[in-house]
Tab-separated table of C-alpha atoms and ligand atoms in Angstrom:
chain	number	residue	atom	x	y	z
I	1	MET	CA	-298.285	7.259	146.295
I	2	ILE	CA	-295.897	9.124	144.068
I	3	PRO	CA	-296.124	9.149	140.273
I	4	GLY	CA	-293.193	8.139	138.088
I	5	LYS	CA	-290.825	10.740	136.689
I	6	PHE	CA	-291.853	12.790	133.698
I	7	GLU	CA	-290.892	15.914	131.854
I	8	TYR	CA	-293.422	18.731	132.044
I	9	PHE	CA	-294.460	21.237	129.393
I	10	ALA	CA	-297.053	23.976	129.758
I	11	PRO	CA	-297.592	25.327	126.236
I	12	SER	CA	-299.587	28.513	125.754
I	13	SER	CA	-301.200	27.679	122.428
I	14	VAL	CA	-302.912	24.693	120.826
I	15	LYS	CA	-300.336	24.746	118.007
I	16	GLU	CA	-297.454	24.552	120.454
I	17	ALA	CA	-299.165	21.687	122.292
I	18	ILE	CA	-299.709	19.770	119.053
I	19	GLY	CA	-296.039	20.297	118.186
I	20	LEU	CA	-295.067	18.651	121.479
I	21	LEU	CA	-297.496	15.749	120.979
I	22	ASP	CA	-296.184	15.291	117.474
I	23	ARG	CA	-292.574	15.315	118.653
I	24	TYR	CA	-292.991	12.912	121.589
I	25	GLY	CA	-295.666	10.587	120.169
I	26	GLU	CA	-296.559	7.644	122.396
I	27	ASP	CA	-294.476	8.959	125.305
I	28	ALA	CA	-296.595	12.074	125.775
I	29	LYS	CA	-299.945	12.627	127.449
I	30	ILE	CA	-302.187	15.652	127.689
I	31	LEU	CA	-302.917	16.895	131.208
I	32	ALA	CA	-306.326	18.589	131.474
I	33	GLY	CA	-308.155	18.576	134.831
I	34	GLY	CA	-305.902	15.738	135.931
I	35	GLN	CA	-308.698	14.104	137.922
I	36	SER	CA	-308.434	10.814	136.038
I	37	LEU	CA	-304.841	11.008	134.843
I	38	ILE	CA	-303.133	11.965	138.120
I	39	PRO	CA	-304.858	9.198	140.149
I	40	ALA	CA	-303.814	6.746	137.409
I	41	MET	CA	-300.232	8.060	137.570
I	42	ARG	CA	-300.183	7.732	141.350
I	43	PHE	CA	-301.088	4.067	140.995
I	44	ARG	CA	-298.537	3.815	138.169
I	45	LEU	CA	-301.296	2.614	135.891
I	46	ALA	CA	-300.152	5.445	133.635
I	47	GLN	CA	-296.478	6.378	133.380
I	48	PRO	CA	-296.171	8.998	130.660
I	49	GLU	CA	-292.658	10.334	130.112
I	50	ILE	CA	-293.949	13.684	128.933
I	51	LEU	CA	-296.884	15.670	130.240
I	52	VAL	CA	-298.350	18.409	128.082
I	53	ASP	CA	-300.381	20.577	130.451
I	54	ILE	CA	-303.063	22.379	128.434
I	55	ASN	CA	-304.367	24.431	131.370
I	56	ARG	CA	-302.313	27.469	130.311
I	57	ILE	CA	-303.844	27.644	126.847
I	58	GLU	CA	-306.352	30.469	126.707
I	59	GLY	CA	-309.657	30.218	124.933
I	60	LEU	CA	-310.598	26.587	125.536
I	61	ASP	CA	-312.958	27.297	128.429
I	62	TYR	CA	-316.338	28.643	127.283
I	63	ILE	CA	-320.055	27.879	126.905
I	64	ARG	CA	-321.655	29.669	123.950
I	65	GLU	CA	-324.931	29.193	122.180
I	66	LEU	CA	-324.539	29.928	118.463
I	67	ASP	CA	-327.111	29.845	115.650
I	68	ASP	CA	-327.020	26.113	115.109
I	69	TYR	CA	-325.501	24.590	118.202
I	70	LEU	CA	-324.197	24.981	121.721
I	71	ALA	CA	-320.394	25.170	121.755
I	72	ILE	CA	-318.505	24.030	124.848
I	73	GLY	CA	-314.746	24.473	125.095
I	74	ALA	CA	-312.961	21.235	125.987
I	75	MET	CA	-311.356	22.822	129.077
I	76	THR	CA	-314.679	23.903	130.556
I	77	ARG	CA	-314.805	22.640	134.138
I	78	GLU	CA	-317.721	20.571	135.378
I	79	ALA	CA	-318.405	23.264	137.987
I	80	SER	CA	-319.004	25.812	135.192
I	81	LEU	CA	-321.509	23.510	133.500
I	82	GLU	CA	-323.224	22.925	136.825
I	83	LYS	CA	-323.532	26.650	137.515
I	84	SER	CA	-324.491	27.779	134.011
I	85	ALA	CA	-328.006	29.244	133.839
I	86	LEU	CA	-328.119	28.638	130.085
I	87	ILE	CA	-327.431	24.952	130.571
I	88	SER	CA	-329.859	24.459	133.407
I	89	GLN	CA	-332.608	26.189	131.427
I	90	ARG	CA	-332.071	24.752	127.972
I	91	TYR	CA	-329.932	21.638	128.287
I	92	PRO	CA	-331.418	19.727	131.228
I	93	LEU	CA	-329.761	16.431	130.241
I	94	LEU	CA	-326.340	18.076	130.457
I	95	ALA	CA	-327.250	19.907	133.675
I	96	ASP	CA	-328.361	16.615	135.262
I	97	THR	CA	-325.071	15.005	134.255
I	98	ALA	CA	-322.670	17.688	135.464
I	99	LYS	CA	-324.286	17.614	138.925
I	100	VAL	CA	-323.640	13.911	139.490
I	101	ILE	CA	-320.062	13.713	138.268
I	102	ALA	CA	-317.696	13.049	141.163
I	103	ASP	CA	-317.901	15.657	143.960
I	104	PRO	CA	-317.736	19.473	144.038
I	105	LEU	CA	-313.955	19.531	144.645
I	106	VAL	CA	-313.218	17.248	141.704
I	107	ARG	CA	-315.691	19.213	139.570
I	108	ASN	CA	-313.689	22.413	140.140
I	109	MET	CA	-310.819	20.836	138.199
I	110	ALA	CA	-312.340	18.132	135.968
I	111	THR	CA	-313.029	19.128	132.368
I	112	VAL	CA	-315.703	17.987	129.962
I	113	GLY	CA	-313.069	17.365	127.263
I	114	GLY	CA	-311.036	15.168	129.603
I	115	ASN	CA	-314.140	13.255	130.600
I	116	LEU	CA	-314.789	12.326	126.957
I	117	ALA	CA	-311.176	11.833	125.860
I	118	HIS	CA	-310.606	9.457	128.765
I	119	ALA	CA	-313.328	7.189	127.281
I	120	ASP	CA	-314.013	5.455	130.551
I	121	PRO	CA	-317.407	3.715	130.268
I	122	ALA	CA	-317.843	4.592	133.964
I	123	ASN	CA	-317.691	8.316	133.145
I	124	ASP	CA	-321.029	10.046	132.777
I	125	HIS	CA	-320.525	12.451	129.863
I	126	PRO	CA	-320.052	9.784	127.180
I	127	ALA	CA	-323.633	8.503	127.575
I	128	THR	CA	-324.938	12.064	127.649
I	129	MET	CA	-323.054	13.124	124.533
I	130	LEU	CA	-324.199	9.966	122.729
I	131	ALA	CA	-327.796	10.861	123.626
I	132	TYR	CA	-327.318	14.443	122.412
I	133	ASP	CA	-325.702	13.274	119.156
I	134	ALA	CA	-322.831	15.648	119.901
I	135	THR	CA	-320.141	16.615	117.426
I	136	LEU	CA	-316.521	16.990	118.516
I	137	VAL	CA	-313.862	19.254	117.097
I	138	ALA	CA	-310.260	18.104	117.405
I	139	GLU	CA	-307.140	19.826	116.148
I	140	GLY	CA	-304.011	18.063	114.911
I	141	PRO	CA	-300.994	18.905	112.748
I	142	ASP	CA	-303.256	18.924	109.674
I	143	GLY	CA	-305.857	21.247	111.156
I	144	ASP	CA	-309.336	20.637	112.517
I	145	THR	CA	-311.272	17.391	112.281
I	146	ILE	CA	-314.975	17.076	113.021
I	147	ILE	CA	-315.921	13.803	114.676
I	148	GLY	CA	-319.461	12.536	115.187
I	149	ILE	CA	-319.901	11.130	118.665
I	150	ASP	CA	-321.000	7.743	117.262
I	151	ASP	CA	-317.514	7.384	115.751
I	152	PHE	CA	-315.593	8.610	118.776
I	153	PHE	CA	-315.571	5.811	121.383
I	154	LEU	CA	-313.710	2.750	120.147
I	155	GLY	CA	-313.333	0.772	123.365
I	156	LEU	CA	-312.183	0.946	126.959
I	157	PHE	CA	-310.059	4.133	127.280
I	158	GLU	CA	-309.897	4.221	123.493
I	159	THR	CA	-311.099	6.953	121.157
I	160	SER	CA	-310.639	7.865	117.524
I	161	LEU	CA	-308.347	10.775	118.515
I	162	ALA	CA	-304.838	10.434	117.117
I	163	LYS	CA	-301.901	10.825	119.537
I	164	ASP	CA	-301.246	14.333	118.230
I	165	GLN	CA	-304.838	15.556	118.266
I	166	ILE	CA	-306.359	17.748	120.934
I	167	LEU	CA	-310.061	17.756	121.580
I	168	LYS	CA	-311.042	21.443	121.442
I	169	GLU	CA	-314.804	21.758	121.347
I	170	ILE	CA	-318.010	19.826	121.945
I	171	ARG	CA	-321.089	20.860	119.980
I	172	LEU	CA	-324.619	19.984	120.987
I	173	PRO	CA	-327.595	20.448	118.668
I	174	LYS	CA	-329.873	23.216	119.924
I	175	PRO	CA	-333.041	21.821	121.484
I	176	GLY	CA	-335.872	21.936	118.951
I	177	PRO	CA	-339.598	22.161	119.677
I	178	GLY	CA	-340.939	19.177	121.585
I	179	SER	CA	-337.533	18.085	122.837
I	180	GLY	CA	-336.664	16.957	126.339
I	181	GLY	CA	-333.862	15.122	128.066
I	182	ALA	CA	-332.741	13.634	131.356
I	183	TYR	CA	-329.856	11.803	132.983
I	184	LEU	CA	-330.426	9.425	135.856
I	185	LYS	CA	-327.707	7.602	137.720
I	186	ILE	CA	-327.705	5.081	140.520
I	187	GLU	CA	-324.636	5.492	142.718
I	188	ARG	CA	-323.611	3.816	145.963
I	189	LYS	CA	-322.736	7.161	147.522
I	190	VAL	CA	-322.370	10.771	146.428
I	191	GLY	CA	-319.360	11.166	144.187
I	192	ASP	CA	-319.072	7.550	143.141
I	193	TYR	CA	-319.082	6.229	139.609
I	194	ALA	CA	-322.418	4.901	138.381
I	195	VAL	CA	-323.819	1.474	139.178
I	196	VAL	CA	-325.829	2.251	136.066
I	197	GLY	CA	-326.614	5.529	134.344
I	198	VAL	CA	-329.060	6.358	131.566
I	199	ALA	CA	-329.031	9.447	129.356
I	200	ILE	CA	-331.933	10.212	127.064
I	201	GLN	CA	-332.746	12.982	124.634
I	202	LEU	CA	-336.038	12.759	122.753
I	203	THR	CA	-338.571	14.686	120.724
I	204	VAL	CA	-342.327	14.281	121.139
I	205	GLU	CA	-344.701	15.581	118.462
I	206	ASN	CA	-348.461	15.324	118.852
I	207	GLY	CA	-348.034	12.724	121.548
I	208	THR	CA	-345.677	10.514	119.540
I	209	VAL	CA	-341.953	10.091	120.104
I	210	THR	CA	-340.392	11.079	116.788
I	211	ALA	CA	-336.734	10.980	117.806
I	212	ALA	CA	-334.849	9.417	120.704
I	213	ARG	CA	-331.250	8.650	121.545
I	214	ILE	CA	-330.242	6.765	124.689
I	215	GLY	CA	-326.743	6.391	126.139
I	216	LEU	CA	-325.793	3.996	128.947
I	217	THR	CA	-323.091	4.444	131.605
I	218	ASN	CA	-320.920	1.703	133.100
I	219	VAL	CA	-322.762	-1.304	131.720
I	220	ALA	CA	-320.464	-2.276	128.850
I	221	GLY	CA	-316.761	-2.283	128.001
I	222	ALA	CA	-317.184	1.029	126.193
I	223	PRO	CA	-319.726	3.852	126.265
I	224	MET	CA	-322.782	2.582	124.364
I	225	ARG	CA	-326.087	3.557	122.857
I	226	ALA	CA	-329.198	1.527	123.620
I	227	LYS	CA	-330.379	1.345	120.032
I	228	ASN	CA	-333.044	-1.298	120.564
I	229	ALA	CA	-334.541	0.771	123.335
I	230	GLU	CA	-334.536	3.814	121.029
I	231	ALA	CA	-336.315	1.759	118.348
I	232	ALA	CA	-338.920	0.618	120.872
I	233	LEU	CA	-339.763	4.248	121.604
I	234	ILE	CA	-339.666	5.913	118.214
I	235	GLY	CA	-343.005	6.079	116.439
I	236	ASN	CA	-344.954	5.335	119.597
I	237	ALA	CA	-346.700	7.277	122.313
I	238	PRO	CA	-344.632	7.072	125.525
I	239	THR	CA	-347.168	4.923	127.391
I	240	GLY	CA	-346.334	2.643	130.309
I	241	ASP	CA	-346.219	-0.380	127.988
I	242	ILE	CA	-343.833	1.266	125.577
I	243	LEU	CA	-341.589	2.446	128.413
I	244	GLU	CA	-341.456	-1.110	129.755
I	245	LYS	CA	-340.532	-2.396	126.302
I	246	ALA	CA	-337.773	0.196	125.968
I	247	GLY	CA	-336.493	-0.619	129.457
I	248	GLN	CA	-336.411	-4.330	128.692
I	249	ALA	CA	-334.648	-3.718	125.401
I	250	ALA	CA	-331.938	-1.646	127.108
I	251	ALA	CA	-331.528	-4.303	129.812
I	252	ALA	CA	-331.067	-6.968	127.156
I	253	GLU	CA	-328.621	-5.094	124.938
I	254	CYS	CA	-326.228	-3.796	127.616
I	255	GLU	CA	-323.275	-5.944	128.729
I	256	PRO	CA	-322.715	-5.394	132.457
I	257	TRP	CA	-320.477	-7.542	134.635
I	258	SER	CA	-320.664	-8.467	138.302
I	259	ASP	CA	-318.454	-6.420	140.610
I	260	LEU	CA	-318.539	-4.485	143.887
I	261	ARG	CA	-321.339	-2.321	142.532
I	262	GLY	CA	-323.656	-5.273	141.980
I	263	SER	CA	-324.298	-8.511	140.125
I	264	GLU	CA	-324.870	-8.589	136.396
I	265	GLU	CA	-328.498	-9.506	136.961
I	266	TYR	CA	-329.044	-6.595	139.344
I	267	LYS	CA	-327.440	-4.124	136.978
I	268	ARG	CA	-329.561	-5.300	134.048
I	269	ASP	CA	-332.694	-4.844	136.084
I	270	MET	CA	-331.558	-1.401	137.184
I	271	VAL	CA	-330.955	-0.494	133.543
I	272	ARG	CA	-334.549	-1.515	132.819
I	273	ILE	CA	-335.933	0.586	135.655
I	274	VAL	CA	-333.689	3.612	135.245
I	275	THR	CA	-334.355	3.676	131.497
I	276	LYS	CA	-338.085	3.864	132.176
I	277	ARG	CA	-337.659	6.596	134.763
I	278	ALA	CA	-335.331	8.628	132.565
I	279	ILE	CA	-337.742	8.469	129.635
I	280	ARG	CA	-340.607	9.537	131.878
I	281	LYS	CA	-338.605	12.482	133.172
I	282	ALA	CA	-337.545	13.539	129.673
I	283	VAL	CA	-341.154	13.387	128.475
I	284	GLU	CA	-342.295	15.498	131.436
I	285	ARG	CA	-339.727	18.092	130.489
I	286	VAL	CA	-341.024	18.332	126.936
I	287	GLY	CA	-343.993	20.282	128.227
I	288	ALA	CA	-341.925	22.495	130.505
Y	1	MET	CA	-284.846	18.293	136.277
Y	2	GLY	CA	-286.080	20.882	138.696
Y	3	ARG	CA	-288.416	23.660	137.704
Y	4	THR	CA	-288.852	26.903	139.527
Y	5	VAL	CA	-292.346	27.672	140.710
Y	6	LYS	CA	-293.423	31.009	142.076
Y	7	LEU	CA	-296.738	31.280	143.822
Y	8	THR	CA	-298.540	33.102	146.567
Y	9	VAL	CA	-299.222	31.029	149.660
Y	10	ASN	CA	-301.444	32.594	152.306
Y	11	GLY	CA	-300.593	36.024	150.978
Y	12	GLN	CA	-296.837	35.518	150.820
Y	13	GLU	CA	-294.783	34.990	147.697
Y	14	VAL	CA	-292.786	31.797	147.682
Y	15	SER	CA	-290.391	30.466	145.099
Y	16	ARG	CA	-288.958	26.942	145.088
Y	17	GLU	CA	-287.354	24.491	142.746
Y	18	VAL	CA	-289.494	21.373	142.380
Y	19	GLU	CA	-289.535	18.110	140.487
Y	20	PRO	CA	-292.546	18.020	138.103
Y	21	ARG	CA	-293.949	14.880	139.724
Y	22	LEU	CA	-294.151	16.520	143.153
Y	23	LEU	CA	-297.791	16.700	144.193
Y	24	LEU	CA	-299.017	20.031	145.516
Y	25	VAL	CA	-299.957	18.480	148.866
Y	26	HIS	CA	-296.395	17.216	149.353
Y	27	PHE	CA	-295.033	20.609	148.331
Y	28	ILE	CA	-297.243	22.307	150.922
Y	29	ARG	CA	-296.458	19.865	153.720
Y	30	GLU	CA	-292.824	19.038	153.080
Y	31	ASP	CA	-291.309	21.987	151.227
Y	32	LEU	CA	-293.287	24.692	153.009
Y	33	ASN	CA	-293.762	22.829	156.312
Y	34	LEU	CA	-297.448	23.716	156.370
Y	35	THR	CA	-298.688	20.455	157.819
Y	36	GLY	CA	-302.244	21.594	158.496
Y	37	THR	CA	-303.189	20.290	155.051
Y	38	HIS	CA	-303.700	16.559	155.561
Y	39	ILE	CA	-303.386	13.442	153.441
Y	40	GLY	CA	-306.190	10.995	154.078
Y	41	CYS	CA	-306.390	8.654	151.105
Y	42	ASP	CA	-304.531	7.800	147.954
Y	43	THR	CA	-307.481	7.918	145.652
Y	44	THR	CA	-308.696	11.550	145.418
Y	45	SER	CA	-311.680	10.484	147.505
Y	46	CYS	CA	-311.510	12.036	150.966
Y	47	GLY	CA	-310.911	15.802	150.686
Y	48	ALA	CA	-308.559	16.003	153.708
Y	49	CYS	CA	-306.046	17.800	151.470
Y	50	THR	CA	-308.509	20.486	150.316
Y	51	ILE	CA	-306.993	23.931	149.783
Y	52	ASN	CA	-308.150	27.011	147.865
Y	53	MET	CA	-306.415	27.739	144.573
Y	54	ASP	CA	-307.354	31.068	143.002
Y	55	GLY	CA	-310.396	30.979	145.275
Y	56	LYS	CA	-311.603	27.507	144.314
Y	57	ALA	CA	-311.650	24.524	146.649
Y	58	VAL	CA	-309.559	21.723	145.142
Y	59	LYS	CA	-307.864	18.506	146.246
Y	60	SER	CA	-304.162	19.307	146.502
Y	61	CYS	CA	-303.267	15.604	146.175
Y	62	THR	CA	-304.467	15.624	142.578
Y	63	ILE	CA	-302.573	18.653	141.289
Y	64	PHE	CA	-298.851	18.862	140.596
Y	65	ALA	CA	-296.953	21.650	142.328
Y	66	VAL	CA	-295.785	22.896	138.915
Y	67	GLN	CA	-299.421	23.531	138.000
Y	68	ALA	CA	-299.671	26.052	140.841
Y	69	ASP	CA	-296.981	28.245	139.293
Y	70	GLY	CA	-298.224	31.861	139.250
Y	71	ARG	CA	-301.339	31.007	141.238
Y	72	SER	CA	-302.503	31.991	144.662
Y	73	ILE	CA	-303.212	29.295	147.210
Y	74	GLU	CA	-304.668	29.409	150.651
Y	75	THR	CA	-304.291	26.745	153.322
Y	76	ILE	CA	-305.719	26.372	156.824
Y	77	GLU	CA	-302.694	28.221	158.209
Y	78	GLY	CA	-303.829	31.361	156.392
Y	79	MET	CA	-307.291	31.423	157.939
Y	80	ALA	CA	-306.742	32.935	161.395
Y	81	GLN	CA	-305.980	36.633	160.992
Y	82	ASN	CA	-306.969	38.730	163.989
Y	83	GLY	CA	-308.065	35.756	166.033
Y	84	LEU	CA	-309.866	32.751	164.688
Y	85	HIS	CA	-311.675	32.917	161.357
Y	86	PRO	CA	-315.484	32.654	161.762
Y	87	LEU	CA	-315.300	29.139	160.320
Y	88	GLN	CA	-312.699	28.077	162.867
Y	89	GLU	CA	-314.783	29.685	165.585
Y	90	GLY	CA	-317.857	27.855	164.282
Y	91	PHE	CA	-316.130	24.463	164.448
Y	92	TRP	CA	-315.061	25.317	168.000
Y	93	GLU	CA	-318.442	26.612	169.171
Y	94	LYS	CA	-320.574	23.952	167.490
Y	95	HIS	CA	-318.223	21.074	168.186
Y	96	GLY	CA	-317.742	20.456	164.469
Y	97	LEU	CA	-314.963	17.954	164.978
Y	98	GLN	CA	-313.986	14.917	166.963
Y	99	CYS	CA	-310.625	13.577	165.807
Y	100	GLY	CA	-310.028	16.693	163.707
Y	101	TYR	CA	-308.354	14.982	160.777
Y	102	CYS	CA	-310.858	16.168	158.175
Y	103	THR	CA	-311.261	19.635	159.708
Y	104	PRO	CA	-308.709	21.667	157.704
Y	105	GLY	CA	-310.158	20.283	154.453
Y	106	MET	CA	-313.719	20.916	155.615
Y	107	ILE	CA	-312.868	24.494	156.554
Y	108	MET	CA	-311.105	25.237	153.279
Y	109	CYS	CA	-313.982	23.738	151.313
Y	110	ALA	CA	-316.490	25.811	153.307
Y	111	ASN	CA	-314.329	28.923	152.917
Y	112	ALA	CA	-314.522	28.884	149.115
Y	113	PHE	CA	-318.192	27.889	149.255
Y	114	LEU	CA	-319.313	30.719	151.571
Y	115	LYS	CA	-317.671	33.275	149.298
Y	116	GLU	CA	-319.844	32.029	146.441
Y	117	ASN	CA	-322.943	31.434	148.511
Y	118	PRO	CA	-322.899	33.536	151.714
Y	119	GLN	CA	-326.368	32.494	152.906
Y	120	PRO	CA	-326.676	28.822	152.114
Y	121	THR	CA	-329.457	26.466	153.118
Y	122	GLU	CA	-328.632	23.316	155.045
Y	123	GLU	CA	-329.051	21.289	151.879
Y	124	GLU	CA	-326.649	23.517	149.958
Y	125	ILE	CA	-324.045	23.125	152.704
Y	126	ARG	CA	-324.404	19.348	152.617
Y	127	TRP	CA	-324.017	19.440	148.847
Y	128	ALA	CA	-320.918	21.668	149.073
Y	129	ILE	CA	-319.085	19.384	151.507
Y	130	SER	CA	-320.060	16.153	149.776
Y	131	GLY	CA	-316.459	15.661	148.608
Y	132	ASN	CA	-315.073	15.873	152.164
Y	133	LEU	CA	-315.330	12.735	154.256
Y	134	CYS	CA	-315.700	12.746	158.025
Y	135	ARG	CA	-315.769	9.401	159.807
Y	136	CYS	CA	-316.527	10.721	163.304
Y	137	THR	CA	-319.227	13.329	163.485
Y	138	GLY	CA	-322.021	12.212	161.209
Y	139	TYR	CA	-321.761	15.715	159.674
Y	140	VAL	CA	-324.584	17.312	161.714
Y	141	LYS	CA	-322.202	19.400	163.811
Y	142	ILE	CA	-320.095	20.290	160.793
Y	143	VAL	CA	-323.147	21.659	159.014
Y	144	GLU	CA	-324.024	23.668	162.141
Y	145	ALA	CA	-320.475	25.008	162.315
Y	146	ILE	CA	-320.683	26.242	158.739
Y	147	GLN	CA	-324.098	27.807	159.391
Y	148	TYR	CA	-322.625	29.545	162.428
Y	149	ALA	CA	-319.795	30.941	160.302
Y	150	ALA	CA	-322.164	32.075	157.557
Y	151	ASN	CA	-324.248	33.993	160.098
Y	152	LYS	CA	-321.188	35.491	161.730
Y	153	ILE	CA	-319.700	36.636	158.429
Y	154	GLN	CA	-323.036	38.194	157.479
Y	155	ALA	CA	-323.262	39.991	160.806
Y	156	GLN	CA	-319.701	41.273	160.487
Y	157	ALA	CA	-320.412	42.573	156.997
Y	158	ALA	CA	-323.557	44.326	158.184
Y	159	GLN	CA	-321.861	45.917	161.189
Y	160	PRO	CA	-318.833	48.012	160.280
Y	161	SER	CA	-316.173	47.687	162.990
Y	162	GLU	CA	-313.163	49.912	163.630
Y	163	THR	CA	-310.778	47.355	162.205
Y	164	LYS	CA	-312.660	47.096	158.945
Y	165	GLU	CA	-310.959	48.997	156.172
Y	166	VAL	CA	-312.992	51.332	154.049
Y	167	VAL	CA	-312.555	50.599	150.385
Y	168	ALA	CA	-313.272	53.551	148.151
O	301	FAD	C1	-313.018	10.659	143.278
O	301	FAD	C2	-313.376	10.791	141.838
O	301	FAD	C3	-314.668	10.480	141.450
O	301	FAD	C4	-315.035	10.606	140.122
O	301	FAD	N1	-316.325	10.320	139.780
O	301	FAD	C5	-316.726	10.498	138.505
O	301	FAD	C6	-318.072	10.270	138.128
O	301	FAD	O1	-318.925	9.936	138.954
O	301	FAD	N2	-318.412	10.450	136.827
O	301	FAD	C7	-317.517	10.857	135.882
O	301	FAD	O2	-317.895	11.019	134.739
O	301	FAD	N3	-316.231	11.068	136.209
O	301	FAD	C8	-315.818	10.910	137.494
O	301	FAD	N4	-314.520	11.145	137.806
O	301	FAD	C9	-313.566	11.452	136.745
O	301	FAD	C10	-313.452	12.925	136.503
O	301	FAD	O3	-314.657	13.464	136.004
O	301	FAD	C11	-312.297	13.189	135.546
O	301	FAD	O4	-311.936	14.472	135.763
O	301	FAD	C12	-312.518	12.991	134.082
O	301	FAD	O5	-312.725	11.621	133.821
O	301	FAD	C13	-311.283	13.412	133.259
O	301	FAD	O6	-311.253	14.780	133.084
O	301	FAD	P1	-309.940	15.612	133.398
O	301	FAD	O7	-310.162	16.956	132.829
O	301	FAD	O8	-309.638	15.524	134.824
O	301	FAD	O9	-308.873	14.864	132.483
O	301	FAD	P2	-307.401	14.332	132.776
O	301	FAD	O10	-307.382	13.450	133.943
O	301	FAD	O11	-306.449	15.466	132.733
O	301	FAD	O12	-307.182	13.478	131.446
O	301	FAD	C14	-307.857	12.250	131.211
O	301	FAD	C15	-307.399	11.646	129.879
O	301	FAD	O13	-307.904	12.406	128.770
O	301	FAD	C16	-306.845	12.960	127.991
O	301	FAD	N5	-307.276	14.317	127.628
O	301	FAD	C17	-307.726	15.260	128.491
O	301	FAD	N6	-308.101	16.372	127.838
O	301	FAD	C18	-307.892	16.124	126.530
O	301	FAD	C19	-308.128	16.894	125.333
O	301	FAD	N7	-308.659	18.142	125.385
O	301	FAD	N8	-307.806	16.336	124.145
O	301	FAD	C20	-307.293	15.091	124.100
O	301	FAD	N9	-307.061	14.304	125.172
O	301	FAD	C21	-307.367	14.822	126.379
O	301	FAD	C22	-305.619	12.891	128.880
O	301	FAD	O14	-304.444	12.794	128.141
O	301	FAD	C23	-305.883	11.653	129.707
O	301	FAD	O15	-305.524	10.502	128.989
O	301	FAD	C24	-314.094	11.029	139.145
O	301	FAD	C25	-312.801	11.343	139.530
O	301	FAD	C26	-312.435	11.226	140.870
O	301	FAD	C27	-311.047	11.565	141.240
């Protein structure tokens, strides 16, 4: 299928790109990895009149650990995350996630910024970034804005980014002592979107969970945190009973629907089970 | 509203005027008449259209031709140089195909992969081709074909032949 007609721009700087977005407003769309946008254009679900291709802008593709946080450029491809030794050693939740996004061919193009900006609850990074308590940096005509991940996802395909803002960087807190994380996803086949996915990042001190954030994939109209499940964990030792409580809380607070990937009931039960398994894996990693 | 794109295709410079909405796979098949790159689905799912762009295996149905401006792409037609490429030979020797529809995509995917990982395990090969669908073989023979090619490329590298150029 052939996309509708559009005019194409390939700016070489963020400023130039923002100028174009500013000028064309609602008619323009950013093209990053294109792995969500181009399929949507082929089905004519998206018919932008202007495409602003940001692939020619230098300096948006990097993974750097700074004093306070890990900085990831928005145009960093999934394949780079997957192959990064730093990420596999120190950010296991992110490493788990990058490996199960789509397939290796898609991951050579798909970007982490595009994955978040698309705000598809079926995408895997939103849950992961919610669990990490990530901070996003976006640039617009008035300069940079810092956005906490809890304020970023507004609904299905909807974020707090303005039409003329470009997501530039994702910042993850550096893992402190006693921290661990994991992402687990049930998929029908390799490369498919999640039936359910659970991201967890937690801290265990002297046997007690002192901090925990849990994100859920594809079980609500927008990316969501499982706050009741977090509350069930925090302040307790991660025993079998507590894990069951957290799993049940997550199953109750998510809002899945029945579709080709399973009935609502099935998905809720999978959320319960996968939440327990993800917590167990994250706790195991605390020691490692 | 044409735009001129200049790119290297299988080592040769080409320049064409294209409409921005032209997908790279259509550019390759229809403008360049290189019909070895196949179209198997409309949903970025099957990998039949896999090519190498700047050395990376990508789905050419989900890239616009204008995005390839200034880049270097390789298609199945560029593989055979002095005789079949070891991957092509592997698919022949190990019977890595039945209908053959997925084969060009499989080979281009494996080509980029073996450059990154010249001595892969079976599991790594299966992982690498997980974005390329084959509905005939059950993949066993494809994996063997890629193993065959990996071994052959290793052996060629270890054994300098007369045709091999010496790079100072
Ligand atoms: C077969 C297939 C399977 C897939 N499976 C999965 C999966 O299992 N899990 C998963 O998470 N994803 C999956 N994806 C989606 C894939 O990861 C997408 O690439 C991703 O959702 C979007 O990233 P992109 O860089 O391709 O963005 P694009 O498609 O280029 O853009 C997506 C949207 O984000 C906007 N945008 C992009 N970058 C920016 C930016 N820097 N600032 C502001 N706005 C921006 C665009 O304007 C557009 O609206 C799959 C895709 C395919 C084709």
